[in-house]
XYZ file of N, CA and C in Angstrom:
723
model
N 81.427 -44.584 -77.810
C 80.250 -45.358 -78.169
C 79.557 -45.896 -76.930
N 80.644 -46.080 -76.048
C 79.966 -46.773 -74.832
C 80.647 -46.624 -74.080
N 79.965 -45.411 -72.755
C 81.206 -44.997 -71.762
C 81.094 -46.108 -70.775
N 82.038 -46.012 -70.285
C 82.410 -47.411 -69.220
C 81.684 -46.947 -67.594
N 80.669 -47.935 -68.063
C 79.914 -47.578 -66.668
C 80.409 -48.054 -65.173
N 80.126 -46.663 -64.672
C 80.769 -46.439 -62.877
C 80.688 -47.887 -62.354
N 79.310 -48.522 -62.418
C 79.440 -49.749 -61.681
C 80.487 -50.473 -61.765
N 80.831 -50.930 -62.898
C 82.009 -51.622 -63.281
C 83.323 -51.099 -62.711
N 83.780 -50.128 -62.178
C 84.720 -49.679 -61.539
C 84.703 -49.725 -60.251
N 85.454 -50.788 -59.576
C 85.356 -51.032 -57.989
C 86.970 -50.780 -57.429
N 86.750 -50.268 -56.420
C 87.943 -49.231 -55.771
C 88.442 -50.332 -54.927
N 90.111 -50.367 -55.031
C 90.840 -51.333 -54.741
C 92.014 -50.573 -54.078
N 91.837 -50.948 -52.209
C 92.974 -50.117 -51.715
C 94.645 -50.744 -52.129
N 95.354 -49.903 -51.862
C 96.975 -50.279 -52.148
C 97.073 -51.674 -51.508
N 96.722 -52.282 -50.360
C 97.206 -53.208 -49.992
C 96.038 -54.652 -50.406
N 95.959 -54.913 -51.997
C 94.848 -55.455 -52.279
C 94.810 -56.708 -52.510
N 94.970 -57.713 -51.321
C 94.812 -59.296 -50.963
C 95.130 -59.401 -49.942
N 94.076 -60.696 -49.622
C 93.724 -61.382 -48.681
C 94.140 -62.688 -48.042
N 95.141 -62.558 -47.613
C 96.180 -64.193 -47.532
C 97.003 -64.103 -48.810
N 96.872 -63.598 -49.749
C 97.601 -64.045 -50.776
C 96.939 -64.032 -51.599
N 95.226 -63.865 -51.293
C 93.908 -64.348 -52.447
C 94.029 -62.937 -53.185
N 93.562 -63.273 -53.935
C 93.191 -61.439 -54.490
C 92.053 -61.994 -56.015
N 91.316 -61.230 -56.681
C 90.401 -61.765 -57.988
C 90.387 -60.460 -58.588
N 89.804 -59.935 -59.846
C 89.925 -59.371 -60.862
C 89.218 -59.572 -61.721
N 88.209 -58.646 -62.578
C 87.563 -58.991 -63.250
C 87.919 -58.263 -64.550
N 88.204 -59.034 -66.008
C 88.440 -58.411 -66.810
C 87.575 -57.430 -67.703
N 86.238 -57.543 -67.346
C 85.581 -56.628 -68.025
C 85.485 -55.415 -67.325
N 85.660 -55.308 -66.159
C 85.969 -54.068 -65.182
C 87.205 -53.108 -65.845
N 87.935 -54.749 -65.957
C 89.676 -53.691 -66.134
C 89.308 -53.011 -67.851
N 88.876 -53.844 -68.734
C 88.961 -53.052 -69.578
C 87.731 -52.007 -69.639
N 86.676 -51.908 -69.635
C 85.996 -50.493 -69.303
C 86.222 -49.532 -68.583
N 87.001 -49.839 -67.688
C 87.655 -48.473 -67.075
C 89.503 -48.053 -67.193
N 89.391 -48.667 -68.585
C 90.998 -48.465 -69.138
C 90.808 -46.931 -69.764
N 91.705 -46.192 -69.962
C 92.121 -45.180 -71.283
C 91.897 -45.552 -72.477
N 92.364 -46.502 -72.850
C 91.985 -46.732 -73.962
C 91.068 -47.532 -74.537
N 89.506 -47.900 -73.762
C 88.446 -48.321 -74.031
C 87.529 -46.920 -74.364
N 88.346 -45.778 -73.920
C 87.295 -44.845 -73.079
C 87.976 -43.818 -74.228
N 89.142 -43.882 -75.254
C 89.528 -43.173 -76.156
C 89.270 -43.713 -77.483
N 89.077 -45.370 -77.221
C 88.313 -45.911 -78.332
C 87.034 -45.715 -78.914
N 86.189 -45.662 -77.867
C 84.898 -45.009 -78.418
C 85.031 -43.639 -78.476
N 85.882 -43.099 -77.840
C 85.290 -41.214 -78.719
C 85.926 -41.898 -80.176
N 86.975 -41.864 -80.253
C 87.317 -41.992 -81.938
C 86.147 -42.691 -82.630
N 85.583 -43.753 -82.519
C 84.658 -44.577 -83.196
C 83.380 -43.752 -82.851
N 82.751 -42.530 -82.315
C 81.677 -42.283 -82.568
C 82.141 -40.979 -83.337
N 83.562 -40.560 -83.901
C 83.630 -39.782 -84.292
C 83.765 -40.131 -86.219
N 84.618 -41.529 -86.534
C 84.722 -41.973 -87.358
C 83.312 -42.608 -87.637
N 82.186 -43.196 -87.099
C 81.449 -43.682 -87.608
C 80.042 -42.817 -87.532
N 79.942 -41.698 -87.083
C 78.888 -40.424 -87.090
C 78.068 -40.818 -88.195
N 78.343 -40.645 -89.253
C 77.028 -41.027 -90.235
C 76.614 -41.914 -90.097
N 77.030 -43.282 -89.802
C 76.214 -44.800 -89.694
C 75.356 -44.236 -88.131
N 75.831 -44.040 -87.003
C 74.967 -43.677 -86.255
C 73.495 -42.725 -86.574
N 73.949 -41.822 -87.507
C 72.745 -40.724 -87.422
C 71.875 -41.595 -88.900
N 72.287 -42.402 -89.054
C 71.179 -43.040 -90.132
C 70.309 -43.946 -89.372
N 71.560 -44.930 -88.031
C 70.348 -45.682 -87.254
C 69.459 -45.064 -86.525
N 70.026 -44.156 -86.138
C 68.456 -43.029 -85.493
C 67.687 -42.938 -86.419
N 68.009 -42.645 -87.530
C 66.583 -42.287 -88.841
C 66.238 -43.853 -89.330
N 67.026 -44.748 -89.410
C 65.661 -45.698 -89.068
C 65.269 -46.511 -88.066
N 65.602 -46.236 -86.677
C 64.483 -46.639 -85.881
C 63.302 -45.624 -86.005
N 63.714 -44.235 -86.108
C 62.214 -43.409 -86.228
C 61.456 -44.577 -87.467
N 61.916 -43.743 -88.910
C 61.224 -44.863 -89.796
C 60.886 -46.138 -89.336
N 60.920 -46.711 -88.563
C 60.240 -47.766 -87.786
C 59.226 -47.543 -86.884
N 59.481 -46.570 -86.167
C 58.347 -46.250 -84.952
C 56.952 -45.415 -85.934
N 57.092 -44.472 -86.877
C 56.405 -44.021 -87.911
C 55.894 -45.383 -88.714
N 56.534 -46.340 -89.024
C 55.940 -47.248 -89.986
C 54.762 -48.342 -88.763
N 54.790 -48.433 -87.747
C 54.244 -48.765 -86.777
C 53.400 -48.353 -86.138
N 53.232 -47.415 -85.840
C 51.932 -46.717 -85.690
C 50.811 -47.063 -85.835
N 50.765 -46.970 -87.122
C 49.256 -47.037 -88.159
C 48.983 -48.623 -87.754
N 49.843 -49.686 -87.854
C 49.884 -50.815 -87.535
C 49.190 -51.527 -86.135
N 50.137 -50.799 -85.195
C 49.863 -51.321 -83.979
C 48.162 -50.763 -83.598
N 48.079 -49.343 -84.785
C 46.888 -48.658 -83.665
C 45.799 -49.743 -84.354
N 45.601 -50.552 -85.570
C 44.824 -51.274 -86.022
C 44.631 -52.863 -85.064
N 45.313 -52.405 -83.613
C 45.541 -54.209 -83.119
C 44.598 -53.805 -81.661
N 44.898 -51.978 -81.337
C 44.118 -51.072 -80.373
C 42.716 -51.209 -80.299
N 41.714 -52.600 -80.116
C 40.144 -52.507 -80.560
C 39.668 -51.859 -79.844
N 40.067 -51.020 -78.326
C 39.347 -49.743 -77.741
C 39.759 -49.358 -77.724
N 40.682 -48.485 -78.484
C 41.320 -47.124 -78.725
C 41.756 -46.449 -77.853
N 42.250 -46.919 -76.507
C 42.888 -46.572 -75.825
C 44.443 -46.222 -75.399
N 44.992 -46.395 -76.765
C 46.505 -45.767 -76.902
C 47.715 -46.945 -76.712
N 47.037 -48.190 -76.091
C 47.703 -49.616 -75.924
C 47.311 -50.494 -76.295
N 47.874 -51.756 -76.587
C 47.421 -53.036 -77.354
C 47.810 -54.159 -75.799
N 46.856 -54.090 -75.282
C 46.563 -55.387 -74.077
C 46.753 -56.686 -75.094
N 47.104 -57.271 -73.243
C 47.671 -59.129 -73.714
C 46.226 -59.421 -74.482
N 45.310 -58.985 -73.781
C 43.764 -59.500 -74.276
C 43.561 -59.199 -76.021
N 43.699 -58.173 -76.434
C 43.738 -57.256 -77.634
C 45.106 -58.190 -78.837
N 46.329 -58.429 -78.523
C 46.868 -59.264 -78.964
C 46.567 -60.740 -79.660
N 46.210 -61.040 -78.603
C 45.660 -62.941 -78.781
C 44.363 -62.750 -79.867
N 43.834 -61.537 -79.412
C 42.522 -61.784 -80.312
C 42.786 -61.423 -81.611
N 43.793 -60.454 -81.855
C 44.398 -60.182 -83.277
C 45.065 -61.279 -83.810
N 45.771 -62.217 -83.007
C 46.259 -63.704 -83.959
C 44.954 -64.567 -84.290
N 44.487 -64.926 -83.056
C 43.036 -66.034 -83.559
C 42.417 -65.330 -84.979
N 42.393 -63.676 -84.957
C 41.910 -63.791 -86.166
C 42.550 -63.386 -87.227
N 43.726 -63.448 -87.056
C 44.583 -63.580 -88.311
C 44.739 -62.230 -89.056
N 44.837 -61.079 -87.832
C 45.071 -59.700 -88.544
C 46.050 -59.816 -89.045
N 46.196 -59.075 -90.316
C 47.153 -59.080 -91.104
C 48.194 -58.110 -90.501
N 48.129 -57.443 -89.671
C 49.078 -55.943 -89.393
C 50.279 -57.011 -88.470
N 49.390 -57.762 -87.655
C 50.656 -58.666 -87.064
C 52.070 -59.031 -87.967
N 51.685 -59.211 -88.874
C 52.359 -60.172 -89.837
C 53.494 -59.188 -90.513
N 52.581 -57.788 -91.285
C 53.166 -56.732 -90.975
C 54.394 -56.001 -90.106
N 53.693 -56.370 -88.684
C 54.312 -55.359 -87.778
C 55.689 -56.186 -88.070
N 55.830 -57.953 -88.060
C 57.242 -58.867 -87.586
C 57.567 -58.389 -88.913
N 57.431 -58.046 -90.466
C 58.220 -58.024 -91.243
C 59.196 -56.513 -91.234
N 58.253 -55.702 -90.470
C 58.953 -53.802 -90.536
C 60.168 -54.210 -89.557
N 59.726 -55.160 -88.200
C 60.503 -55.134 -87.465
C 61.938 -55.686 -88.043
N 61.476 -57.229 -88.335
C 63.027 -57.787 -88.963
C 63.324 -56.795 -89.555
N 62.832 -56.353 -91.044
C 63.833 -55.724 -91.830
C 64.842 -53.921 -91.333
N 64.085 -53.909 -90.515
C 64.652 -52.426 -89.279
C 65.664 -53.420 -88.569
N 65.771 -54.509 -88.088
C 66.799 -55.079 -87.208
C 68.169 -55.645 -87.935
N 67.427 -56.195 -89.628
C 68.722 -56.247 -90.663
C 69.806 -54.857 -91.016
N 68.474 -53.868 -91.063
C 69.307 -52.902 -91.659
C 70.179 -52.349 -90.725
N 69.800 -52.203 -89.144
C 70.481 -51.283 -88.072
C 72.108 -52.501 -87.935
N 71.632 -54.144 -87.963
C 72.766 -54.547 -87.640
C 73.329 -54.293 -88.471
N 73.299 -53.953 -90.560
C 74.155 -53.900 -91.299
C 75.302 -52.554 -90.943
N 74.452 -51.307 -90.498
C 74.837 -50.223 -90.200
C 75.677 -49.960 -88.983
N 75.512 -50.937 -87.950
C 76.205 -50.839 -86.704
C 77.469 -51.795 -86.667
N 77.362 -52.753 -87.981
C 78.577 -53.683 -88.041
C 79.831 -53.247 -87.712
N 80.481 -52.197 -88.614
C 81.199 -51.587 -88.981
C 81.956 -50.967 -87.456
N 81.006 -50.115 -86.631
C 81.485 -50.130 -85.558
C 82.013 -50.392 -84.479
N 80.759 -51.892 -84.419
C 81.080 -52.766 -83.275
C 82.227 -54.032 -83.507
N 82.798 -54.002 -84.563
C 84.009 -54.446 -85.237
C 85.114 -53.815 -84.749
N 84.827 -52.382 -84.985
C 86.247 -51.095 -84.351
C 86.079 -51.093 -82.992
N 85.339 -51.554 -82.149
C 85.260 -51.503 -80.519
C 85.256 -52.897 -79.984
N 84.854 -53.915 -80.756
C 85.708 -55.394 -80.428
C 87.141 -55.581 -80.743
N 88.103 -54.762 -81.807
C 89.184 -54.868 -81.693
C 89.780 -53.952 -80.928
N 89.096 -53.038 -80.653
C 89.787 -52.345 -79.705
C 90.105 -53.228 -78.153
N 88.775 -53.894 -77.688
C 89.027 -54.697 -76.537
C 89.694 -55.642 -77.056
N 89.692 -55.717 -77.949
C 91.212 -57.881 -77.515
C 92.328 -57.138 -77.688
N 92.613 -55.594 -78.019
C 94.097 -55.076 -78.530
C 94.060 -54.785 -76.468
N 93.329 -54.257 -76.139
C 93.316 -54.188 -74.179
C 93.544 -55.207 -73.491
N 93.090 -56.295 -73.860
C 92.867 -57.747 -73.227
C 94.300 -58.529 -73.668
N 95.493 -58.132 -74.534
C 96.360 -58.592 -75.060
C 97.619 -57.938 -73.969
N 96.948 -56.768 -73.137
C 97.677 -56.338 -71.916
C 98.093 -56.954 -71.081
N 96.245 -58.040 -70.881
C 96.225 -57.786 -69.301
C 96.795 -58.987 -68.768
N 97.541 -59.866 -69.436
C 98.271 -60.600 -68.291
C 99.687 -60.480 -67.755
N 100.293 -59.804 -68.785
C 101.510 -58.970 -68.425
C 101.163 -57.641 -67.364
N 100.114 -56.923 -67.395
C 99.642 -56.359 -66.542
C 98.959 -56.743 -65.150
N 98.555 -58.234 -65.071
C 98.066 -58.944 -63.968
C 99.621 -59.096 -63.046
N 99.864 -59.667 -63.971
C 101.714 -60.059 -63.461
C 102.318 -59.381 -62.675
N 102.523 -58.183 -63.322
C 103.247 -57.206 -62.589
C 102.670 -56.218 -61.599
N 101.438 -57.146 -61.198
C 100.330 -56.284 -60.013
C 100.741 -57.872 -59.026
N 100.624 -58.907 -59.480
C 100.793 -60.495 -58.574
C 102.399 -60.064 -57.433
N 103.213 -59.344 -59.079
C 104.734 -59.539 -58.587
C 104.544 -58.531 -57.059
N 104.036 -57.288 -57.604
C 104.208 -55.842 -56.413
C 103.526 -56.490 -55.513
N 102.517 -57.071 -55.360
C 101.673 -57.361 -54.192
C 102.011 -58.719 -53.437
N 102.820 -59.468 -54.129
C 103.217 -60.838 -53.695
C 101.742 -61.427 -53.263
N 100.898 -61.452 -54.644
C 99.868 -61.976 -54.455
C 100.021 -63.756 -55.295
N 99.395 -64.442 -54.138
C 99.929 -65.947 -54.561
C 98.975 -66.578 -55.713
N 97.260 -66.118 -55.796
C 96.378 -66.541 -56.325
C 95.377 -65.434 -56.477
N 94.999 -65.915 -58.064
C 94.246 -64.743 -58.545
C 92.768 -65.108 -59.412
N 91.817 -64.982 -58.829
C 90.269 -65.852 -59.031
C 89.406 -64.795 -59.808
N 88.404 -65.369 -60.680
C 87.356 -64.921 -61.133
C 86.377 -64.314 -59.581
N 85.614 -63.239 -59.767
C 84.947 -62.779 -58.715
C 83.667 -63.765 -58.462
N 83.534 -64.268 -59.523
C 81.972 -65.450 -59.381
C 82.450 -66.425 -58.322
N 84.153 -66.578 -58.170
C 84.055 -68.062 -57.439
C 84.269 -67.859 -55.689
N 84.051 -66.338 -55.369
C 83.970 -66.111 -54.201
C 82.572 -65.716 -53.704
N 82.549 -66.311 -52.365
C 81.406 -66.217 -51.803
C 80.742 -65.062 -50.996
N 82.461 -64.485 -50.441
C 82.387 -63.221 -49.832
C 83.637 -62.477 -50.269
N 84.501 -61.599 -50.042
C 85.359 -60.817 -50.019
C 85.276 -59.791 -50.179
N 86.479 -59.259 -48.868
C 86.651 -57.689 -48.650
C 86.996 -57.288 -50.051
N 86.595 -55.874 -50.442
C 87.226 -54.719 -51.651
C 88.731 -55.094 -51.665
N 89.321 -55.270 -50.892
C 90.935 -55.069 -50.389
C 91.075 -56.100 -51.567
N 90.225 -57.089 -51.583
C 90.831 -58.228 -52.704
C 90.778 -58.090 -53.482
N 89.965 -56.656 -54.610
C 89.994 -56.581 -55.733
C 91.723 -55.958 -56.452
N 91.842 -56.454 -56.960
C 93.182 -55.759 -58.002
C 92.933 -55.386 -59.398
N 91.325 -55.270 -59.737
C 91.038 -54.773 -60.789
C 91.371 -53.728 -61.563
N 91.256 -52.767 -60.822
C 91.929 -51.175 -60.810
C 92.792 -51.060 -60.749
N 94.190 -52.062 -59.883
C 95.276 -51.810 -59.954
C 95.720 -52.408 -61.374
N 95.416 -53.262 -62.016
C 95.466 -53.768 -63.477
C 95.577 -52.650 -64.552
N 94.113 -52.171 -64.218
C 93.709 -51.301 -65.248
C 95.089 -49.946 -65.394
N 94.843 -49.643 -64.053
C 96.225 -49.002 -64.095
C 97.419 -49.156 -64.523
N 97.967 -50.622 -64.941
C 99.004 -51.003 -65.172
C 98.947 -50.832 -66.735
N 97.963 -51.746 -67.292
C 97.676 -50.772 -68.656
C 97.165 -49.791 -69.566
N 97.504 -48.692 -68.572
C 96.923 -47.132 -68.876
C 98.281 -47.025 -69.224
N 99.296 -47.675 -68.208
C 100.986 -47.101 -68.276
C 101.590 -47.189 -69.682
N 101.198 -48.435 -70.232
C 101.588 -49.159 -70.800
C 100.875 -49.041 -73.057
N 99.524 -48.894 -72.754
C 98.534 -48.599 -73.623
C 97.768 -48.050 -73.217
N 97.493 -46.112 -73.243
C 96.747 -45.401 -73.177
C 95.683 -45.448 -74.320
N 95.958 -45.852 -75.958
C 95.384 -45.777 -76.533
C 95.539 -47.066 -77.413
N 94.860 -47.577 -78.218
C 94.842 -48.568 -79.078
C 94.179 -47.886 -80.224
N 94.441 -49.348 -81.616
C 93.505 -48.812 -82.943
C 92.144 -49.486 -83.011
N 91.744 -49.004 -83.872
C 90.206 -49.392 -83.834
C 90.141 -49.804 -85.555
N 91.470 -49.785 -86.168
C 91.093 -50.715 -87.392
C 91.627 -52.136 -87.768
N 90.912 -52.938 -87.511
C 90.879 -54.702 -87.377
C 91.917 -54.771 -89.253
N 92.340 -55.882 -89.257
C 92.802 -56.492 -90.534
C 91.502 -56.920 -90.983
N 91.763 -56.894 -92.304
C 90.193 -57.408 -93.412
C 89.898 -58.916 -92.947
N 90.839 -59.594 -92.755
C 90.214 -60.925 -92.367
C 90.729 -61.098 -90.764
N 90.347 -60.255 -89.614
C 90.179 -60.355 -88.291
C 89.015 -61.117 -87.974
N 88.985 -62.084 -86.879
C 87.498 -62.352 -85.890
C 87.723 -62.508 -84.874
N 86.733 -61.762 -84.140
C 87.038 -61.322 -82.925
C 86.968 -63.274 -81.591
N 87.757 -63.115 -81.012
C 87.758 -64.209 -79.937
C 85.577 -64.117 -78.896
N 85.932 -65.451 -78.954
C 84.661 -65.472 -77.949
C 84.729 -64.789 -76.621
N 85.933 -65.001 -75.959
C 86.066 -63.953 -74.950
C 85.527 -62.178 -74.971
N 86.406 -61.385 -76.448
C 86.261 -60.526 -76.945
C 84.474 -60.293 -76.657
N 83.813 -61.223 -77.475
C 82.428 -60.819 -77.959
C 81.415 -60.869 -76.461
N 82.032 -61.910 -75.489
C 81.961 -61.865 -74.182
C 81.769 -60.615 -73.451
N 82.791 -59.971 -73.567
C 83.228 -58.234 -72.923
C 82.797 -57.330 -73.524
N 82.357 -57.849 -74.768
C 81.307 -56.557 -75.227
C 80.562 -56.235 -74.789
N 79.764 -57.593 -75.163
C 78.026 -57.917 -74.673
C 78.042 -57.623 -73.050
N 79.292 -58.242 -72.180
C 78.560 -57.795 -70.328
C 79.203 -56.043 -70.408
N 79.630 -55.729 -71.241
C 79.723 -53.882 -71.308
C 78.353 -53.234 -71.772
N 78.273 -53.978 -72.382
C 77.113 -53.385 -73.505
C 75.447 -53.300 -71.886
N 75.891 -54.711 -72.010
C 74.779 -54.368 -70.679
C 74.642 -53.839 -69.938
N 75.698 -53.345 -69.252
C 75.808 -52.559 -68.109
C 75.462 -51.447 -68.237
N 76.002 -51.037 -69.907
C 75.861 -49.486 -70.098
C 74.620 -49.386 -70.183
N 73.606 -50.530 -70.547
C 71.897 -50.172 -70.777
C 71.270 -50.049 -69.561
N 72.014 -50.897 -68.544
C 71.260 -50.734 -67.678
C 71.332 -49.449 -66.311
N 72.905 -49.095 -66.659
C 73.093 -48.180 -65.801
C 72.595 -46.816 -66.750
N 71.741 -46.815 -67.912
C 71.365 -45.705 -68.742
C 69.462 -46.071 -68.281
N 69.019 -47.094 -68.048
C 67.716 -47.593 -67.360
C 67.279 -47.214 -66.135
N 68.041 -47.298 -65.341
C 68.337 -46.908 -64.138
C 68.270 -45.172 -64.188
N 69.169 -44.379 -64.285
C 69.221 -43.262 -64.297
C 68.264 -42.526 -65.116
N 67.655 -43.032 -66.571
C 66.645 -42.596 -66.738
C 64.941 -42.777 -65.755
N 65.195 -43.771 -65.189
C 63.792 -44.255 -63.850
C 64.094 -42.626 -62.537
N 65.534 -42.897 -62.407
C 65.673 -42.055 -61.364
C 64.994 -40.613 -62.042
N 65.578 -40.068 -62.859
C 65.180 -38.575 -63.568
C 63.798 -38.838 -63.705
N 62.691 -39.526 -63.942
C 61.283 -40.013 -63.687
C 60.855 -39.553 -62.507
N 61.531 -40.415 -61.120
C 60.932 -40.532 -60.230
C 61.508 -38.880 -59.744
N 62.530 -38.008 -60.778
C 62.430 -36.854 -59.868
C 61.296 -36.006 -60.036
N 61.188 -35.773 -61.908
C 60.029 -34.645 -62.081
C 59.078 -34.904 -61.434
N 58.378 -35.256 -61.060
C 56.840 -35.514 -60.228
C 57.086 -34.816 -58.880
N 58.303 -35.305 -58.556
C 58.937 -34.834 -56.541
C 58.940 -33.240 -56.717
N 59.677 -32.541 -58.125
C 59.939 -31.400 -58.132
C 58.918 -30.691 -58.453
N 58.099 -30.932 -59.571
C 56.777 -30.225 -59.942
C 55.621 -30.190 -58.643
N 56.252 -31.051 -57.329
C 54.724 -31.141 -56.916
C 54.937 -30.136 -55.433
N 56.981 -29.562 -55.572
C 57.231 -28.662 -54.386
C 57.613 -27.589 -55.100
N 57.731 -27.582 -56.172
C 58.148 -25.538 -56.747
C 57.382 -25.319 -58.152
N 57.342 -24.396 -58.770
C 57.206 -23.699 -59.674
C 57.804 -23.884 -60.398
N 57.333 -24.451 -61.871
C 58.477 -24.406 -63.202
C 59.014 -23.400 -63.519
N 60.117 -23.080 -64.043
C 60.786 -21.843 -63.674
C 61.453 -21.919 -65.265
N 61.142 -20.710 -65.960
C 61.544 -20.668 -67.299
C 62.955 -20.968 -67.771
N 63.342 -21.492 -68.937
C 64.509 -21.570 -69.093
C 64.756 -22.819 -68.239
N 63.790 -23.697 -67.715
C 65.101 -24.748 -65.963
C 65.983 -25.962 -66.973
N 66.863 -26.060 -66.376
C 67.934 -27.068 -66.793
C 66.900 -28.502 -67.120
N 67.007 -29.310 -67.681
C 66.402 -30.764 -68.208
C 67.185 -31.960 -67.873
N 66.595 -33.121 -66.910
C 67.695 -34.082 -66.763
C 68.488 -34.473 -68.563
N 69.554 -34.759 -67.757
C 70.091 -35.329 -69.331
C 69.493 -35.944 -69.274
N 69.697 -36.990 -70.643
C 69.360 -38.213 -71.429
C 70.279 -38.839 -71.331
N 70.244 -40.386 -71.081
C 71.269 -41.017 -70.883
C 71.689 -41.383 -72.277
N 72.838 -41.101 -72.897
C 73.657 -41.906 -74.188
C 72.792 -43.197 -74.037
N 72.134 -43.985 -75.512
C 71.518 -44.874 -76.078
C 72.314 -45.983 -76.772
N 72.352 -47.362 -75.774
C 73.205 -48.163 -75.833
C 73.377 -48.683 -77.367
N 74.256 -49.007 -77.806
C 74.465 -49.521 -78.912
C 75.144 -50.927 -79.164
């Protein structure tokens, strides 16, 4: 559902602390675990139909919008300016009113449809996160590391201090895979919903990013060769969920 983006994986040599300091970040360790990364294939494999319905209605949204937005377009120029906006509230176009009700009810229905999932990939992370201090431990013990910090509370530090990776490693050994079906009356910890959401971001943004880059290539390539039949197409980056 959500591959564990590269950024989040920072390379931590064998000898990893600094006096004794060393830090770790748990949303690192679990996105670049085995079994964050075996959790979502299973969950985009078990939940395939709820996905291919939220694609059919965000289209049904972008189709129900159209007609809407192009009524807010007063020079028909294919965009609705800040200018073009304001003047559609002062006068009380109705399509506004419109557009916020298509939207909510497209944002009820996708969260009803995506529930289900993001339920099976929040228990998957607290069943990872239920590792990692027995897995911190036995990275503190090997390294005779004395103290072990959030990365926010340093100002500088060498890579050498990360033991993130060596974590993650510890529970690959340990839990390659986890389940992805919660008990009927599970809720997920605030931490949990924590490590979603800074995963969730990363993956949008490192899918933002790489789609800008594939942008800024076609123009470079079309403007030194010949389109050439059949040519390969940047991917598409997977669409965060």
């Amino acid at each position: 559902m959500l591959a564990a983006p590269a950024a989040l994986v920072l390379a931590a040599p064998a000898n990893a602390q600094v006096a004794g300091i060393a830090y770790a970040n748990p949303t690192s360790v679990v996105a670049a675990s085995k079994a964050f990364g075996a959790a979502n294939q299973q969950i985009s494999t078990t939940y395939k139909a709820a996905f291919d319905q939220m694609q059919q209605r965000r289209t049904a949204l972008e189709n129900e919008l159209k007609p809407l937005v192009a009524q807010l377009d007063a020079n028909k120029d294919g965009k609705v300016s800040e200018e073009e906006g304001k003047a559609a509230q002062t006068a009380k176009n109705p399509a506004i009113e419109k557009i916020r009700t298509a939207q909510t009810n497209a944002q009820n229905d996708l969260g009803r449809l995506s529930n289900p999932a993001a339920r099976a990939e929040l228990f998957a992370i607290e069943s990872i996160l239920r590792q990692y201090e027995a897995a911190q431990l036995r990275v503190v013990n090997a390294r005779k590391i004395s103290v072990v910090l959030s990365p926010e509370v340093f100002m500088y530090a060498p890579d050498s201090a990360n033991i993130s990776q060596a974590i993650t490693a510890e529970i690959d050994k340990v839990a390659p895979t986890v389940s992805i079906q919660p008990p009927a009356d599970w809720q997920p910890s605030r931490e949990t919903l924590a490590i979603q959401q800074q995963i969730a971001q990363a993956a949008q943004l490192q899918a933002y990013q790489q789609q800008a880059a594939a942008q800024q290539q076609r123009p470079a390539a079309a403007g030194t060769a010949p389109a050439a039949t059949g040519a390969t197409q940047p991917t598409k980056p997977a669409e965060p969920r």
